[in-house]
Coordinates of C-alpha atoms in Angstrom, one line a residue:
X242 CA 227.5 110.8 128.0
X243 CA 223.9 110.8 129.3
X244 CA 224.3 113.7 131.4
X245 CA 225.3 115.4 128.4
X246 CA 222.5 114.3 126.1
X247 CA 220.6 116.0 128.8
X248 CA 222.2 118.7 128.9
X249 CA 221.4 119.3 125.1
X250 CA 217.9 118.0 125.3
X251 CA 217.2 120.6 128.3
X252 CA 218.8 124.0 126.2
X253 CA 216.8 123.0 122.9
X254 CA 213.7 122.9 124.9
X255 CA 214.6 126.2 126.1
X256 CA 215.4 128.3 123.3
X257 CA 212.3 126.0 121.4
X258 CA 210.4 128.1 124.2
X259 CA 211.8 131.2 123.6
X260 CA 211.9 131.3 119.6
X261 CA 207.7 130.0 119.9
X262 CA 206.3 133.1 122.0
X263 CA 205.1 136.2 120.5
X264 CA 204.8 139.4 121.3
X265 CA 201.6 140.7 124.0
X266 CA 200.4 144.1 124.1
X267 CA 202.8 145.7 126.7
X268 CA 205.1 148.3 125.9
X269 CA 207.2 148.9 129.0
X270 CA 210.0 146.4 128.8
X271 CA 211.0 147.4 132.1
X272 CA 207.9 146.2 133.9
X273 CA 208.4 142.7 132.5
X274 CA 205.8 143.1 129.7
X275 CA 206.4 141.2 126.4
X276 CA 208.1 142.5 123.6
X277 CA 205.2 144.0 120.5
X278 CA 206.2 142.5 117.1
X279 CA 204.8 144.3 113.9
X280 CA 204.1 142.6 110.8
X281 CA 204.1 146.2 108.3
X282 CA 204.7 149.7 108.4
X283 CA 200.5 149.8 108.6
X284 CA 200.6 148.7 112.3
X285 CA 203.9 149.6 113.5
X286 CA 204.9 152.0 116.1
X287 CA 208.4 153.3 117.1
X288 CA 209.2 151.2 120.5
X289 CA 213.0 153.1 120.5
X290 CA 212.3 154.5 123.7
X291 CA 212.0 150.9 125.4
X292 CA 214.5 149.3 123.1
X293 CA 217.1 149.6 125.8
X294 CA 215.5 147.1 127.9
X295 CA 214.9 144.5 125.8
X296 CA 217.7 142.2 124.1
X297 CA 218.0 142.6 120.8
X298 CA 219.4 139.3 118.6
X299 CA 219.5 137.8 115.3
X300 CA 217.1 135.4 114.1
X301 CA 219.7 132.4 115.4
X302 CA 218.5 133.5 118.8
X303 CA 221.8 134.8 120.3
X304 CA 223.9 136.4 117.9
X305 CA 223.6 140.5 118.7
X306 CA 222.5 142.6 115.6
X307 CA 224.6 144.5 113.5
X308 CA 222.1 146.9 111.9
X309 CA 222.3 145.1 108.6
X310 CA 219.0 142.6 109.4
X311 CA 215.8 143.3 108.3
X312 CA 213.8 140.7 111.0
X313 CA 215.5 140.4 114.7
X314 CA 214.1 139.0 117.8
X315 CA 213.7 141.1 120.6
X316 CA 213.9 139.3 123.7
X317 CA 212.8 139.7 127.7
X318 CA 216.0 140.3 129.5
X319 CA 216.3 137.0 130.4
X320 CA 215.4 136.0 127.1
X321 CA 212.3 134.5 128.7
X322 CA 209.9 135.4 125.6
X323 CA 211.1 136.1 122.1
X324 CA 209.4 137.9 119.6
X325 CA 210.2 138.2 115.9
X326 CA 210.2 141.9 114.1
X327 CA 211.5 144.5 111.6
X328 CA 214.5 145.4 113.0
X329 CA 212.6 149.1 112.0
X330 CA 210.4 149.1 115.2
X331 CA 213.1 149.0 117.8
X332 CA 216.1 150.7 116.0
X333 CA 214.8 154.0 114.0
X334 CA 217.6 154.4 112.3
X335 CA 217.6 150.9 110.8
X336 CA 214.7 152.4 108.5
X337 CA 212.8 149.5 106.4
X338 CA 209.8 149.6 104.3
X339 CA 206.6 147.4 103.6
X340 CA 205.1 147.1 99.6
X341 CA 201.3 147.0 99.0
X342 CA 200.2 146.5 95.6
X343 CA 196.4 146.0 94.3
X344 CA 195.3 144.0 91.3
X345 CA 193.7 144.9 88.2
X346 CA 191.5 147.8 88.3
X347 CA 188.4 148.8 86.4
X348 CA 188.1 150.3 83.5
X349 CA 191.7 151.5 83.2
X350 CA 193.6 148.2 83.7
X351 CA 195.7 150.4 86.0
X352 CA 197.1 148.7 89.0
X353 CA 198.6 151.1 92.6
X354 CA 201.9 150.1 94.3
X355 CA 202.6 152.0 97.5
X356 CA 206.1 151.7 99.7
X357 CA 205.9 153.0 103.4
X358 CA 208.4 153.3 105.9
X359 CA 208.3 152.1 109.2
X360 CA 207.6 154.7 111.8
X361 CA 210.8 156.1 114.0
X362 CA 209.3 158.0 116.4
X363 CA 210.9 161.6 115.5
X364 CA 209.6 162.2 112.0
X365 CA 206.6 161.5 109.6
X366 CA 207.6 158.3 108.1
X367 CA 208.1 158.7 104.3
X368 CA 205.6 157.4 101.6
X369 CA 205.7 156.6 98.0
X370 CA 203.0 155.6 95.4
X371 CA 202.8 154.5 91.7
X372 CA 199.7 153.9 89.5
X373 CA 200.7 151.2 87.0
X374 CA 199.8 149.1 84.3
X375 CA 198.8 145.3 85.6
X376 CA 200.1 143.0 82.7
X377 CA 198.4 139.8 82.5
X378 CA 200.5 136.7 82.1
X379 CA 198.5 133.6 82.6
X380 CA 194.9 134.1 81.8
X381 CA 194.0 136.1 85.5
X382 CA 197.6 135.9 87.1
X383 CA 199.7 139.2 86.3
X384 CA 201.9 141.9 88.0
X385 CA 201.5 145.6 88.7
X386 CA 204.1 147.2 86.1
X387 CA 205.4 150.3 87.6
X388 CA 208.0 153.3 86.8
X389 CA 209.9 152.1 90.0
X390 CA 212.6 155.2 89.5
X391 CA 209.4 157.7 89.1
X392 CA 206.9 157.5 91.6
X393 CA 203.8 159.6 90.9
X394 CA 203.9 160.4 94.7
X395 CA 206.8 161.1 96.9
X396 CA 206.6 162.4 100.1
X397 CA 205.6 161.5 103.6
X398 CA 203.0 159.8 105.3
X399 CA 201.1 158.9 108.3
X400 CA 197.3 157.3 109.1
X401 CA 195.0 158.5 111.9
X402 CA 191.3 158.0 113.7
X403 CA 189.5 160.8 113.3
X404 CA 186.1 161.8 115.3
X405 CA 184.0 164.7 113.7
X406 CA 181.6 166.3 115.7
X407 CA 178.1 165.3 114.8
X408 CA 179.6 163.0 112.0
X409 CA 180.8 159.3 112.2
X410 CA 184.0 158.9 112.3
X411 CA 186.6 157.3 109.7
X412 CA 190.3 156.6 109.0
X413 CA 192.2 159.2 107.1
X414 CA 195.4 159.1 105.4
X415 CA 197.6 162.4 105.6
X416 CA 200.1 163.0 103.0
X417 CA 202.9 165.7 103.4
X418 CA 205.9 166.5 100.9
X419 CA 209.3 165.2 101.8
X420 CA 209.9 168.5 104.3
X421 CA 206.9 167.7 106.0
X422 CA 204.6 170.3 104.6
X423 CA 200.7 168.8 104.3
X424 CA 199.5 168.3 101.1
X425 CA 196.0 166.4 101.6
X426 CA 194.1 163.9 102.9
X427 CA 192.5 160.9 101.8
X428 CA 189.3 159.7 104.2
X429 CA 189.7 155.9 103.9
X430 CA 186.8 153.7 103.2
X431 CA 188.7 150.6 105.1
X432 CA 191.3 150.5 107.6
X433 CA 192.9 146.7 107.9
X434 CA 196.5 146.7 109.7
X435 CA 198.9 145.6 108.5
X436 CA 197.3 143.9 105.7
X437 CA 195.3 146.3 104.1
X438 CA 193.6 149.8 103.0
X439 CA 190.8 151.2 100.8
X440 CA 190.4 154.4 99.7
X441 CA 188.4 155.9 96.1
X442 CA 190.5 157.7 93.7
X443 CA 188.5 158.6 90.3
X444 CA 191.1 159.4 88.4
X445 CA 192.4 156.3 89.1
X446 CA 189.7 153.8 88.9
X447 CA 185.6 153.6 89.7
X448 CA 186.4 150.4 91.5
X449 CA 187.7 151.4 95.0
X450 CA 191.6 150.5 96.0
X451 CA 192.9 148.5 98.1
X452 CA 196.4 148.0 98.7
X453 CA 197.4 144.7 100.4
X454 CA 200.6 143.8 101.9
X455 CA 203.4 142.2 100.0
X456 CA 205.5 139.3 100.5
X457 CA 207.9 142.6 101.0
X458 CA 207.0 144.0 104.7
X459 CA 210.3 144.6 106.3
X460 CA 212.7 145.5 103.7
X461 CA 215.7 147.9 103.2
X462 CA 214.9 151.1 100.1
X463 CA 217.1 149.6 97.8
X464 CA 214.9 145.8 97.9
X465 CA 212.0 147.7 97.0
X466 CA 212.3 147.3 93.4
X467 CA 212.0 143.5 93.9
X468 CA 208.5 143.7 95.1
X469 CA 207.3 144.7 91.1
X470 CA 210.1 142.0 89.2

């Protein structure tokens, strides 16, 4: 009976170990690195080509995945590290989205709600935004009230560094329509992954935006809705 207890004592220690690590900055599973975990579709990049290499599990630490999670672990071969992720980052076409939503804005009272999709690696991952009303319920608490089934912006969308010559440089955002054609930029004013972004819109608001992350970063299209309820 003691040996047993031991037994048990010994393998909760070890999958304690494995469920507590996080991700390091590697990205070539097959040189031993650690498995990357991404927080929102602001910081994450496809890791399908490496996927292969890693083990790829439920949350319960052992169970494989069936496509149907949102978060997985993804685990050193030997399940010596575990690291927990959207399922998005590893399998592309497992494609899950992250809500960002901004509060009150001056002088219109209008509010932004934005809904990106996680990078797969093939495609320019695809974008929506809505300018809402934010509807105060308790003296300064509210909630961005959007036209969830009309989004004044539907396409794609993608962020990048960009470095003028003989200007500073800045973070842009590049929008494209659902075929990928581009339809603008946006020069960003602050570039936070994966919490947050600002950017000035005038026909929004004077105040700049800021989008910050939801509750809602690793979520399938039809949960989306829930992040405005």
């Amino acid at each position: 009976m003691k040996n047993t207890n031991l037994w048990m004592i010994a393998l909760s220690l070890s999958l304690t170990s494995c469920l507590g690590q996080q991700g390091g900055s590697g990205s070539d599973a097959s040189s031993g690195s650690n498995p990357k975990a991404y927080n929102s579709a602001l910081n994450a990049e496809s890791q399908s080509a490496v996927a292969a290499s890693y083990k790829l599990v439920k949350l319960d630490g052992s169970t494989p995945i069936d496509g149907s999670e949102n978060k997985i672990l993804v685990c050193t071969p030997k399940f010596e590290i575990c690291t927990e992720t959207c399922i998005a980052a590893y399998v592309p076409t497992a494609e899950r989205w992250s809500v960002f939503k901004t509060d009150w804005l001056s002088p219109s009272g209008n509010c932004v709600g934005v809904a990106m999709a996680y990078a797969d690696g093939n495609s320019i991952p695809r974008f929506k935004l809505w300018v809402g009303t934010y509807v105060f319920t308790h003296g300064v608490v509210g909630y961005c009230s959007v036209n969830f089934n009309s989004p004044d912006y539907l396409g794609r969308a993608y962020f990048s560094f960009e470095r003028p010559v003989n200007a500073s440089a800045f973070y842009q955002h590049n929008l494209f329509d659902l075929s990928g054609t581009a339809t603008g930029t946006v020069q960003l004013l602050n570039f936070n992954p994966p919490g947050l972004y600002t950017y000035h819109d005038a026909s929004i608001s004077n105040a700049d935006i800021t989008p910050q992350l939801t509750n809602f970063s690793c979520i399938k299209e039809s949960e989306i809705s829930g992040a405005f309820q």
